[in-house]
Coordinates of C-alpha atoms in Angstrom, one line a residue:
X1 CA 6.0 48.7 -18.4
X2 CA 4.6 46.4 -20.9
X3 CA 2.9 43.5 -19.0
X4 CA 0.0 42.7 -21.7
X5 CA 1.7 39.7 -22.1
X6 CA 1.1 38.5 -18.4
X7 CA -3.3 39.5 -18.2
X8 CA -3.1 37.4 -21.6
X9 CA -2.1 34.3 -19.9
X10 CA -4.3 31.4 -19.9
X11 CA -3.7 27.8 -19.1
X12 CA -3.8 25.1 -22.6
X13 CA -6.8 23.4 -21.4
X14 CA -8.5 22.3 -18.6
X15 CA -5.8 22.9 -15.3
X16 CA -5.5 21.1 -12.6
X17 CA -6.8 21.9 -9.1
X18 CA -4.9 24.8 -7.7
X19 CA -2.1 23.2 -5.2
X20 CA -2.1 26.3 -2.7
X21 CA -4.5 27.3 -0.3
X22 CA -7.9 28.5 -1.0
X23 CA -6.5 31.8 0.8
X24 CA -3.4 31.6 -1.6
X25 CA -5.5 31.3 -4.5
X26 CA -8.1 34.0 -3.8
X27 CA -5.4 37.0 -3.1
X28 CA -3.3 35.8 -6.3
X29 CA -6.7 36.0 -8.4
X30 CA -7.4 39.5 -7.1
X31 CA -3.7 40.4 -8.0
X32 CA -3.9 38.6 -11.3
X33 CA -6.8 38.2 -12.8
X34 CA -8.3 34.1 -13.1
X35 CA -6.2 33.4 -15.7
X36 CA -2.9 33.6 -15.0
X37 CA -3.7 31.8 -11.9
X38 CA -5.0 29.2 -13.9
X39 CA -1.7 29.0 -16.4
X40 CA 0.5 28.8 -12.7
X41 CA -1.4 25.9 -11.7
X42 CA -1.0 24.1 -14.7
X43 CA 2.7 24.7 -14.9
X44 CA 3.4 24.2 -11.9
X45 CA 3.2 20.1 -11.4
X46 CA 5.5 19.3 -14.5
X47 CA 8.2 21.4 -13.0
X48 CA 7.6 19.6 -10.0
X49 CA 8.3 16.8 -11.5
X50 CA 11.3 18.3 -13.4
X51 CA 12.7 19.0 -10.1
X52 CA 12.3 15.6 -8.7
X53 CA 13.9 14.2 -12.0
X54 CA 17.1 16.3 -10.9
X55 CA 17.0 16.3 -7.6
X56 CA 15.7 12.8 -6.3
X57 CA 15.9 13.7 -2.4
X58 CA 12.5 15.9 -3.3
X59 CA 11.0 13.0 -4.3
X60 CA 9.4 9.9 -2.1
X61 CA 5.8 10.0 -3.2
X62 CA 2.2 12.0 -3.1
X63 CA 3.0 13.7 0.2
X64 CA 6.6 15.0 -1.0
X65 CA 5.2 15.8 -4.3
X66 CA 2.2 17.9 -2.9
X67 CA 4.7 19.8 -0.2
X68 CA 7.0 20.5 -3.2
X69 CA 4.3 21.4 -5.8
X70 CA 2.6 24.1 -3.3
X71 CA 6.0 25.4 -2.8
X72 CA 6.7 26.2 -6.4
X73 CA 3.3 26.9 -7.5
X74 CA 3.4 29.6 -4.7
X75 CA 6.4 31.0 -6.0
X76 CA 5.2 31.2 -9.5
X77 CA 2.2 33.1 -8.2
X78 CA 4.4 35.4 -6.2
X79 CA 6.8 36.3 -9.4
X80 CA 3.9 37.0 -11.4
X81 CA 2.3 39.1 -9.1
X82 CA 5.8 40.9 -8.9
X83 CA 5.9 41.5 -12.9
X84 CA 2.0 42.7 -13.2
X85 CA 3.0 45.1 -9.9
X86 CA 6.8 46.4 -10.7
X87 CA 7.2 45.1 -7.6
X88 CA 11.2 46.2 -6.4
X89 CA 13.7 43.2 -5.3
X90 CA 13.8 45.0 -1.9
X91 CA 10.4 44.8 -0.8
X92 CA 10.2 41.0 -2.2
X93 CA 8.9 38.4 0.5
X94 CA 9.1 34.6 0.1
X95 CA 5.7 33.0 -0.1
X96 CA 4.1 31.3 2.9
X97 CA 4.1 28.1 1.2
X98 CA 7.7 27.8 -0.1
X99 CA 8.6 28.8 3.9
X100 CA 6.8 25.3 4.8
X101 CA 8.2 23.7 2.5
X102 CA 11.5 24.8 3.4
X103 CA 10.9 23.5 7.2
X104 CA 9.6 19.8 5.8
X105 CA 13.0 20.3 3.8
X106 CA 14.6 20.7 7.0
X107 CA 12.9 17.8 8.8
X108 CA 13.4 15.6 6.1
X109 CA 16.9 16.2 6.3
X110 CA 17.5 17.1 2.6
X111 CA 20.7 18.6 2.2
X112 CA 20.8 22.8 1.9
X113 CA 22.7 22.6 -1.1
X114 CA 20.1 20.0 -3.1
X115 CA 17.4 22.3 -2.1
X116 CA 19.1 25.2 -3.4
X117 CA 20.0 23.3 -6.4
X118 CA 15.8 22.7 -6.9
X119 CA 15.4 27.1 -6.6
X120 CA 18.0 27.7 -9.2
X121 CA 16.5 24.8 -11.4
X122 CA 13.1 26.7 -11.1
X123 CA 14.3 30.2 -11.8
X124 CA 15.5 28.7 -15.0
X125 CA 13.1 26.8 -15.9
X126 CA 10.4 29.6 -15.1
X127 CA 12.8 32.1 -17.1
X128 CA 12.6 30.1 -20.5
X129 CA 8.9 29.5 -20.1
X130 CA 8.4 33.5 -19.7
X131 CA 10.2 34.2 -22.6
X132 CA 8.7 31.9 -24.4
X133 CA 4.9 33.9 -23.6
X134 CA 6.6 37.9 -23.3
X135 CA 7.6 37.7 -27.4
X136 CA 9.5 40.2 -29.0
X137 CA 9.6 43.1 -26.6
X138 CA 13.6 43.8 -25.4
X139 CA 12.5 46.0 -23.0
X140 CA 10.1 44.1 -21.1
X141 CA 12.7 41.4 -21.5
X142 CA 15.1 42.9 -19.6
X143 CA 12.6 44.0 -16.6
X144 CA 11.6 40.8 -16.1
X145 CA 15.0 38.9 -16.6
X146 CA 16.2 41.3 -13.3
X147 CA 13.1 41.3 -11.2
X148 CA 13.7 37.2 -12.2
X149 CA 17.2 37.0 -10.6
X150 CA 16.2 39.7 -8.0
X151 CA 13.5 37.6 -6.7
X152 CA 15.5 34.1 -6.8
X153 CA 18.3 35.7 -4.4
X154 CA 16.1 36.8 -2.1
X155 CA 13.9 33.5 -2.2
X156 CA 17.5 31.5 -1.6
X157 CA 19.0 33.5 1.1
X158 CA 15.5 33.9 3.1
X159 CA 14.4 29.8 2.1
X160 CA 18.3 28.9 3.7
X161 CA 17.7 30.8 6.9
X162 CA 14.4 29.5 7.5
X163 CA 16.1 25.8 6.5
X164 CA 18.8 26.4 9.1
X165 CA 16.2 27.6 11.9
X166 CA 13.7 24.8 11.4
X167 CA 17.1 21.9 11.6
X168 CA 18.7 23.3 14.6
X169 CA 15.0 23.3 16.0
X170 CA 14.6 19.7 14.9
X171 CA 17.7 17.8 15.0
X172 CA 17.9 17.8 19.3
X173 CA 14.1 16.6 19.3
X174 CA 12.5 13.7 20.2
X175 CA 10.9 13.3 17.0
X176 CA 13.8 13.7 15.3
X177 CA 15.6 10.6 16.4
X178 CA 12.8 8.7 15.7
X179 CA 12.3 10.4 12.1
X180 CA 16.0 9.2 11.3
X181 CA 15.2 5.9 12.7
X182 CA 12.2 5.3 10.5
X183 CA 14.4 6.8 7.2
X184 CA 17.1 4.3 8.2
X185 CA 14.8 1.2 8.3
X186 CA 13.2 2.5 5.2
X187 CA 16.3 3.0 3.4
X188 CA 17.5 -0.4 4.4
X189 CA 20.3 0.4 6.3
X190 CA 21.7 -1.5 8.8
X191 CA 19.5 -1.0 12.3
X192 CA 19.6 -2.9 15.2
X193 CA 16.5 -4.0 16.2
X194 CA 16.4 -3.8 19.9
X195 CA 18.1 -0.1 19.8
X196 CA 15.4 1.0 17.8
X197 CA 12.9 -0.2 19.3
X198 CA 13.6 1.6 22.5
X199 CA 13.6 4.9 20.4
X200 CA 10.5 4.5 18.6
X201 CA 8.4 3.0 21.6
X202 CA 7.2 0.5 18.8
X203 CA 8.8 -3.4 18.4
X204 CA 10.1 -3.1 15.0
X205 CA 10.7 -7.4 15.2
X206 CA 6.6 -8.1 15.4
X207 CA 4.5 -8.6 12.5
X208 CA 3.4 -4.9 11.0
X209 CA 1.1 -3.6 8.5
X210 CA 1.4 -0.4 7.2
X211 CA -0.5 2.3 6.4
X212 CA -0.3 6.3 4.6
X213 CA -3.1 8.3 6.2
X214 CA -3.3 11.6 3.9
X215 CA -5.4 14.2 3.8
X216 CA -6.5 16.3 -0.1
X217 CA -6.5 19.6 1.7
X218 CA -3.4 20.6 3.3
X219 CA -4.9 22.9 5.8
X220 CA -6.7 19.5 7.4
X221 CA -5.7 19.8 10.9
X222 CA -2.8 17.5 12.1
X223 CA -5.2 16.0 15.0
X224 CA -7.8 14.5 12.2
X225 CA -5.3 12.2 10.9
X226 CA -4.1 11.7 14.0
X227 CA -7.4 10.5 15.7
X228 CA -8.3 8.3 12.3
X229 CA -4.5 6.5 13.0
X230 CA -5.8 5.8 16.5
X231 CA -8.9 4.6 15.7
X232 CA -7.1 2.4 13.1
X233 CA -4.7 0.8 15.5
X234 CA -7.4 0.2 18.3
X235 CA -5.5 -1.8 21.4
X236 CA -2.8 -2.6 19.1
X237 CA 0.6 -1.4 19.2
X238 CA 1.4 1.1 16.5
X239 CA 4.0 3.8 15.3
X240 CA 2.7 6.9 13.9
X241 CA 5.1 9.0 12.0
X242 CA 4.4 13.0 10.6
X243 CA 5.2 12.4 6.9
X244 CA 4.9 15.7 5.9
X245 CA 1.7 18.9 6.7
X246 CA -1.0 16.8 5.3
X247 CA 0.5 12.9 5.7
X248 CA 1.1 10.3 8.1
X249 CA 2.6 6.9 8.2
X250 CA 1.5 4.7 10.6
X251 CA 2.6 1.0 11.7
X252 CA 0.2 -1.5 13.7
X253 CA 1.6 -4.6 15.1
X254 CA -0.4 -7.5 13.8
X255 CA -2.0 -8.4 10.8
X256 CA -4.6 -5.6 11.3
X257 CA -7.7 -7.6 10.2
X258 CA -9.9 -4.5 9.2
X259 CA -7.3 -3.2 6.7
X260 CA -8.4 -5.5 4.1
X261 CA -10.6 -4.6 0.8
X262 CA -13.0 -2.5 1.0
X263 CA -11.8 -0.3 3.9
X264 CA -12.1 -1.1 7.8
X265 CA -15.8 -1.6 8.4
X266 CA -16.3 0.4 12.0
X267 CA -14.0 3.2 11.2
X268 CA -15.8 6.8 9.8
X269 CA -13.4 8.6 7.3
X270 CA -13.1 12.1 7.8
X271 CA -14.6 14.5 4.9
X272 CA -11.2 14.3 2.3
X273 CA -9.2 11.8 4.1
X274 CA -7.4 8.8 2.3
X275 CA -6.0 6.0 3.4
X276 CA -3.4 3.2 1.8
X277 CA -2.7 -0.3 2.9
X278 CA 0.3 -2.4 2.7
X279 CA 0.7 -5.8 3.0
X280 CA 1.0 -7.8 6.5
X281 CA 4.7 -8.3 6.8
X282 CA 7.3 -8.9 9.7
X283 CA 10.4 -7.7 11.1
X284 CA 12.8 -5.0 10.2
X285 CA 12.9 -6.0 7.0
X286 CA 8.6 -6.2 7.2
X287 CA 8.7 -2.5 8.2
X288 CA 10.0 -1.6 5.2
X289 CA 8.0 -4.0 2.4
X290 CA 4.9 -3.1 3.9
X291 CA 5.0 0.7 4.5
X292 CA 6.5 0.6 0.7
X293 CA 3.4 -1.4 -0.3
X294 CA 1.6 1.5 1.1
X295 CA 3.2 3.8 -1.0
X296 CA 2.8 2.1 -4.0
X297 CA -1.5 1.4 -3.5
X298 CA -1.3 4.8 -2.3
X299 CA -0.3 6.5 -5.8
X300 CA -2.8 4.1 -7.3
X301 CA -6.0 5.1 -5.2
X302 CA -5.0 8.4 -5.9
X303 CA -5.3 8.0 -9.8
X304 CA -8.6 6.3 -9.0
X305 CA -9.7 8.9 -6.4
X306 CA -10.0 5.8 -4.2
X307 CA -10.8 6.9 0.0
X308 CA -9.2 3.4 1.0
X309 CA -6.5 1.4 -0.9
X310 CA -5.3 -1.9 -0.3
X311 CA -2.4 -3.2 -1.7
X312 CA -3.8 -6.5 -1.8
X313 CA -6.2 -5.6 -4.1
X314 CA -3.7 -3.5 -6.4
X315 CA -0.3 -5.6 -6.1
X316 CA -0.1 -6.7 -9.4
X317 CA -0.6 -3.4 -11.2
X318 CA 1.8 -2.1 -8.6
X319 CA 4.6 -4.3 -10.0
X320 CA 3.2 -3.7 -13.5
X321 CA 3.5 0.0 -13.1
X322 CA 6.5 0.5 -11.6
X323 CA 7.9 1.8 -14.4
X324 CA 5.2 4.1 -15.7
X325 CA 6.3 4.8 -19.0
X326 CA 7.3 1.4 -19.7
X327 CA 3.7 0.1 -18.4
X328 CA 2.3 2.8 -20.9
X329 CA 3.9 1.6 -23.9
X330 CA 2.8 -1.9 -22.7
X331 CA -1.0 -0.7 -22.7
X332 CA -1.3 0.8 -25.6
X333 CA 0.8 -2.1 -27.7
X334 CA -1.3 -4.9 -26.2
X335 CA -4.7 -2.7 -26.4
X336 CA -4.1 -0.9 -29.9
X337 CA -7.7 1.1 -30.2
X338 CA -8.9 -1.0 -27.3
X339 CA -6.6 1.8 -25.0
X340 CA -8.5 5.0 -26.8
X341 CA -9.7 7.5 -24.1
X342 CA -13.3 7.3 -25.0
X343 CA -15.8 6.7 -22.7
X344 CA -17.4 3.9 -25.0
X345 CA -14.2 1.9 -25.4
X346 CA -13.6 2.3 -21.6
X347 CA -16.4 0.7 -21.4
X348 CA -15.7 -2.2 -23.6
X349 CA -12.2 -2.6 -21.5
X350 CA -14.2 -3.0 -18.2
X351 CA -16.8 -5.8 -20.2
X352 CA -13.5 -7.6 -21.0
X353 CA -11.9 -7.3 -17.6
X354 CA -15.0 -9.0 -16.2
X355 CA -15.3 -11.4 -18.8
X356 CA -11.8 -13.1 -18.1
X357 CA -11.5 -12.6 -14.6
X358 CA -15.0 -14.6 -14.7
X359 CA -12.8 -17.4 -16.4
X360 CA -14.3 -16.4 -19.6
X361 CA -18.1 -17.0 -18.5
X362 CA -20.3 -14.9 -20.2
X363 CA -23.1 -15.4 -18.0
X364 CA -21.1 -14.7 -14.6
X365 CA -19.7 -11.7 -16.4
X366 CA -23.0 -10.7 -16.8
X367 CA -23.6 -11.0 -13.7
X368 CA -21.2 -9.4 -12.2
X369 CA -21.6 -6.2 -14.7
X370 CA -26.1 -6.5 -14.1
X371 CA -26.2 -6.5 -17.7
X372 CA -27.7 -8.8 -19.8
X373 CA -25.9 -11.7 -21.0
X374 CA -26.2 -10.8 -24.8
X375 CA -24.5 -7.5 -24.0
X376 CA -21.4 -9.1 -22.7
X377 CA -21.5 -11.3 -26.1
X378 CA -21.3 -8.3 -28.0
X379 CA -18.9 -6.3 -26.4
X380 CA -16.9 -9.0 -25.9
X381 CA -16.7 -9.4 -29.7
X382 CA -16.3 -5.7 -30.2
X383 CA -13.3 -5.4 -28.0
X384 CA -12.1 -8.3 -30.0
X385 CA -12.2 -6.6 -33.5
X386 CA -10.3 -3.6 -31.6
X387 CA -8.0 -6.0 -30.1
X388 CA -7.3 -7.3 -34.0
X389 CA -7.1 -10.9 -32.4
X390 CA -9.2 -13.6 -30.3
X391 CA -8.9 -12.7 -26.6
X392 CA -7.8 -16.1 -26.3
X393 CA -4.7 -15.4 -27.6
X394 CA -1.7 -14.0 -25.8
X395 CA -4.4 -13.6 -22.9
X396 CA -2.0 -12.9 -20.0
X397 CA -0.6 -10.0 -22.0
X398 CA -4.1 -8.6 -22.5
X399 CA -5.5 -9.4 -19.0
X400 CA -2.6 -7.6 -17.5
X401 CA -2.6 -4.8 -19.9
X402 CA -6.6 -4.4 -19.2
X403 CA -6.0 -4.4 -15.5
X404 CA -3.5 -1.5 -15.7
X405 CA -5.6 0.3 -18.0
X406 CA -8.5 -0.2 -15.0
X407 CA -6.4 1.0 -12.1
X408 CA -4.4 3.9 -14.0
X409 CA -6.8 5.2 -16.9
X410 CA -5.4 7.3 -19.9
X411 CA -5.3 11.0 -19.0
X412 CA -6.2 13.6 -21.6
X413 CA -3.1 15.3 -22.3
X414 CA -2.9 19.1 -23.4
X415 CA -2.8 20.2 -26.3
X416 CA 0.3 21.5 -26.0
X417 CA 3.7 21.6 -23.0
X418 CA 5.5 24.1 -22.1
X419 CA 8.4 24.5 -20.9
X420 CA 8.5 22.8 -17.0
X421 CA 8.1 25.6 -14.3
X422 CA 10.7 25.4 -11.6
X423 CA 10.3 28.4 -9.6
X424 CA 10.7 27.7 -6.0
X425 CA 11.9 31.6 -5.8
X426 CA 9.9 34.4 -5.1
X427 CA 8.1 36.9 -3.4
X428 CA 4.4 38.5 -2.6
X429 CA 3.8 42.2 -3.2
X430 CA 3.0 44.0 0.3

């Protein structure tokens, strides 16, 4: 067995936070060594992502995401540990984390055959990034291309069993009906109003605002975000809907006052707990816009590590940035050097912002920024030779492109991307 290949591994970069468990994380370092952790984690999100691309019903925001991405960074983990162990097909066991996420699969009513479509998708995509790192060695080749397929049956039969378990468990319960009810009116399928009403125990005709309650560490118990949701609602009426492990949607009947900018004033967040604001809305149809304004100013207080978003606050770079890509291009065309990822120009970005949402006042910019009013005048004129052009001119363009850069800054990149992961297969060694 020639695993040299596998201790070599390290990630290309600085990788992001670990998606599984601290527990997770601290056996597969012991079995692997820090750096192939490391080069897991890293892979693992863009073959998240990769999967969602093919398989949409995986998809639906952070909360799917996150249940997705532990489930494949797990299995990644658990094939590696197989390859550095020579551990055998038959003694192969399906990670804790992929087994959850096969249960949300269930109670999110994703087909069987889409989520088996997302394993095969990973063992492939995990099989060309290996060879990619295992070079020219036809031996180790072929003992990892077996263990590979070994350990993606096994992953699929045992992932379908649990799937089948957790539905027939789900589909007669309470919870269920009111889950499909909620998917329905999301969906924008036809409901009537009155019949679901009677199964959620919530009047879906009143004025709503929603709200995504979510927690950073999955292991947060279920009760937190469930005493924060009460807390939130007060005497109102509400609807409060597991969204996945770590998530929770919740609907309060009225324009829920507190949930403006700046977060409800006599509410405590819990240690790690975020939360995301729609906008006041009404009726089935209010259901829906506002729980999906939630969504949106929830990915955007993510990318700002915000505790408490509001869409209100975020509505415009919401619609701006609906298509990301798109909103990228539009950045960096408008901006030109003014978009750099440099601290300094960041800086001259956030003295513009404040300059023209000030109506172009230097002194209330100023203000505003507690600097002095001759540093506005120069960074003002700075960002202006970066820009190429007066700020007066095409200033829409530029106040919009300045106000998505705010809300979704430039990320580093690394240096180089491999191949996306998608290994949702797998196994732990004994």
């Amino acid at each position: 067995m020639s695993d040299e290949w596998l201790v070599r591994l390290r990630p290309d970069g600085e990788p992001p936070r670990p998606g599984c468990s601290a527990v997770t994380i601290a056996a597969a370092t012991e079995a692997l060594g820090p750096g192939p952790v490391a080069w897991a984690a890293q892979l693992a999100p863009g073959m998240t992502e990769e999967i969602i691309r093919q398989v949409p019903e995986h998809g639906g925001g952070p909360a799917p995401f996150d249940t997705l991405r532990r489930s494949v960074e797990s299995s990644v983990l658990a094939a590696l540990a197989g390859f550095r162990h020579d551990i055998p097909v038959a003694s192969a066991v399906v990670p804790k984390e992929a087994l959850e996420g096969g249960r949300e699969f269930a109670r999110r009513a994703i087909p069987l055959d889409r989520v088996l479509r997302g394993i095969r998708l990973g063992h492939a995509a995990l099989h060309r990034a290996l060879m990619e790192v295992i070079g020219d060695d036809p031996d180790e080749v072929r003992r990892v291309s077996e263990l590979l397929f070994g350990y993606a049956d096994v992953h699929a039969s045992t992932l379908a069993e649990e799937y089948i378990a957790e539905r027939d468990r789900w589909v007669g319960s309470t919870a269920a009906q009111r889950r499909r009810v909620v998917e329905d009116l999301l969906a924008g399928r036809p409901v009537e109003a009155e019949a679901a009403s009677r199964v959620l125990g919530y009047d879906v005709r009143s004025p709503h605002t929603a709200l995504i309650l979510s927690a950073a560490d999955a292991r947060t118990a279920p009760q937190v975000l469930q005493r924060l949701a009460a807390e939130l609602a007060g005497t109102s009426g509400s609807l409060a809907v597991p969204a996945s492990e770590s998530s929770l949607w919740l609907w309060v009947g009225g324009p829920l006052a507190e949930a403006r900018a700046g977060g409800p004033p006599k509410v405590a967040m819990p240690p790690g707990v975020r939360v995301a604001a729609g906008p006041p809305a009404t009726g089935i149809e209010g259901f829906r816009r506002s729980h999906l304004g939630a969504r949106a100013a929830e990915s955007i207080g993510i990318s700002r590590g915000a505790v408490w978003c509001d869409y209100a606050d975020v509505r415009v770079v919401a619609l701006c940035t609906a298509d990301p890509e798109q909103a990228t291009w539009f950045v960096r065309e408008t901006l030109g050097p003014l978009a750099a990822d440099d601290e300094r120009v960041a800086e001259l970005r956030q003295t513009l912002r404040a300059y023209l949402a000030a109506g172009r006042s230097l002194q209330a910019a100023a203000t505003d920024l507690h600097v002095a009013r001759n540093t506005v005048t120069y960074r003002v004129k700075r960002a202006e030779e970066l820009l190429g052009h007066p700020v007066a001119e095409d200033r829409l363009e530029v106040q919009l492109a300045l106000e998505i850069a705010h809300w979704l800054p430039p990320r580093r990149a690394p240096r180089r991307r491999s191949a996306p992961l998608e290994a949702m297969y797998v196994h732990t060694p004994d």
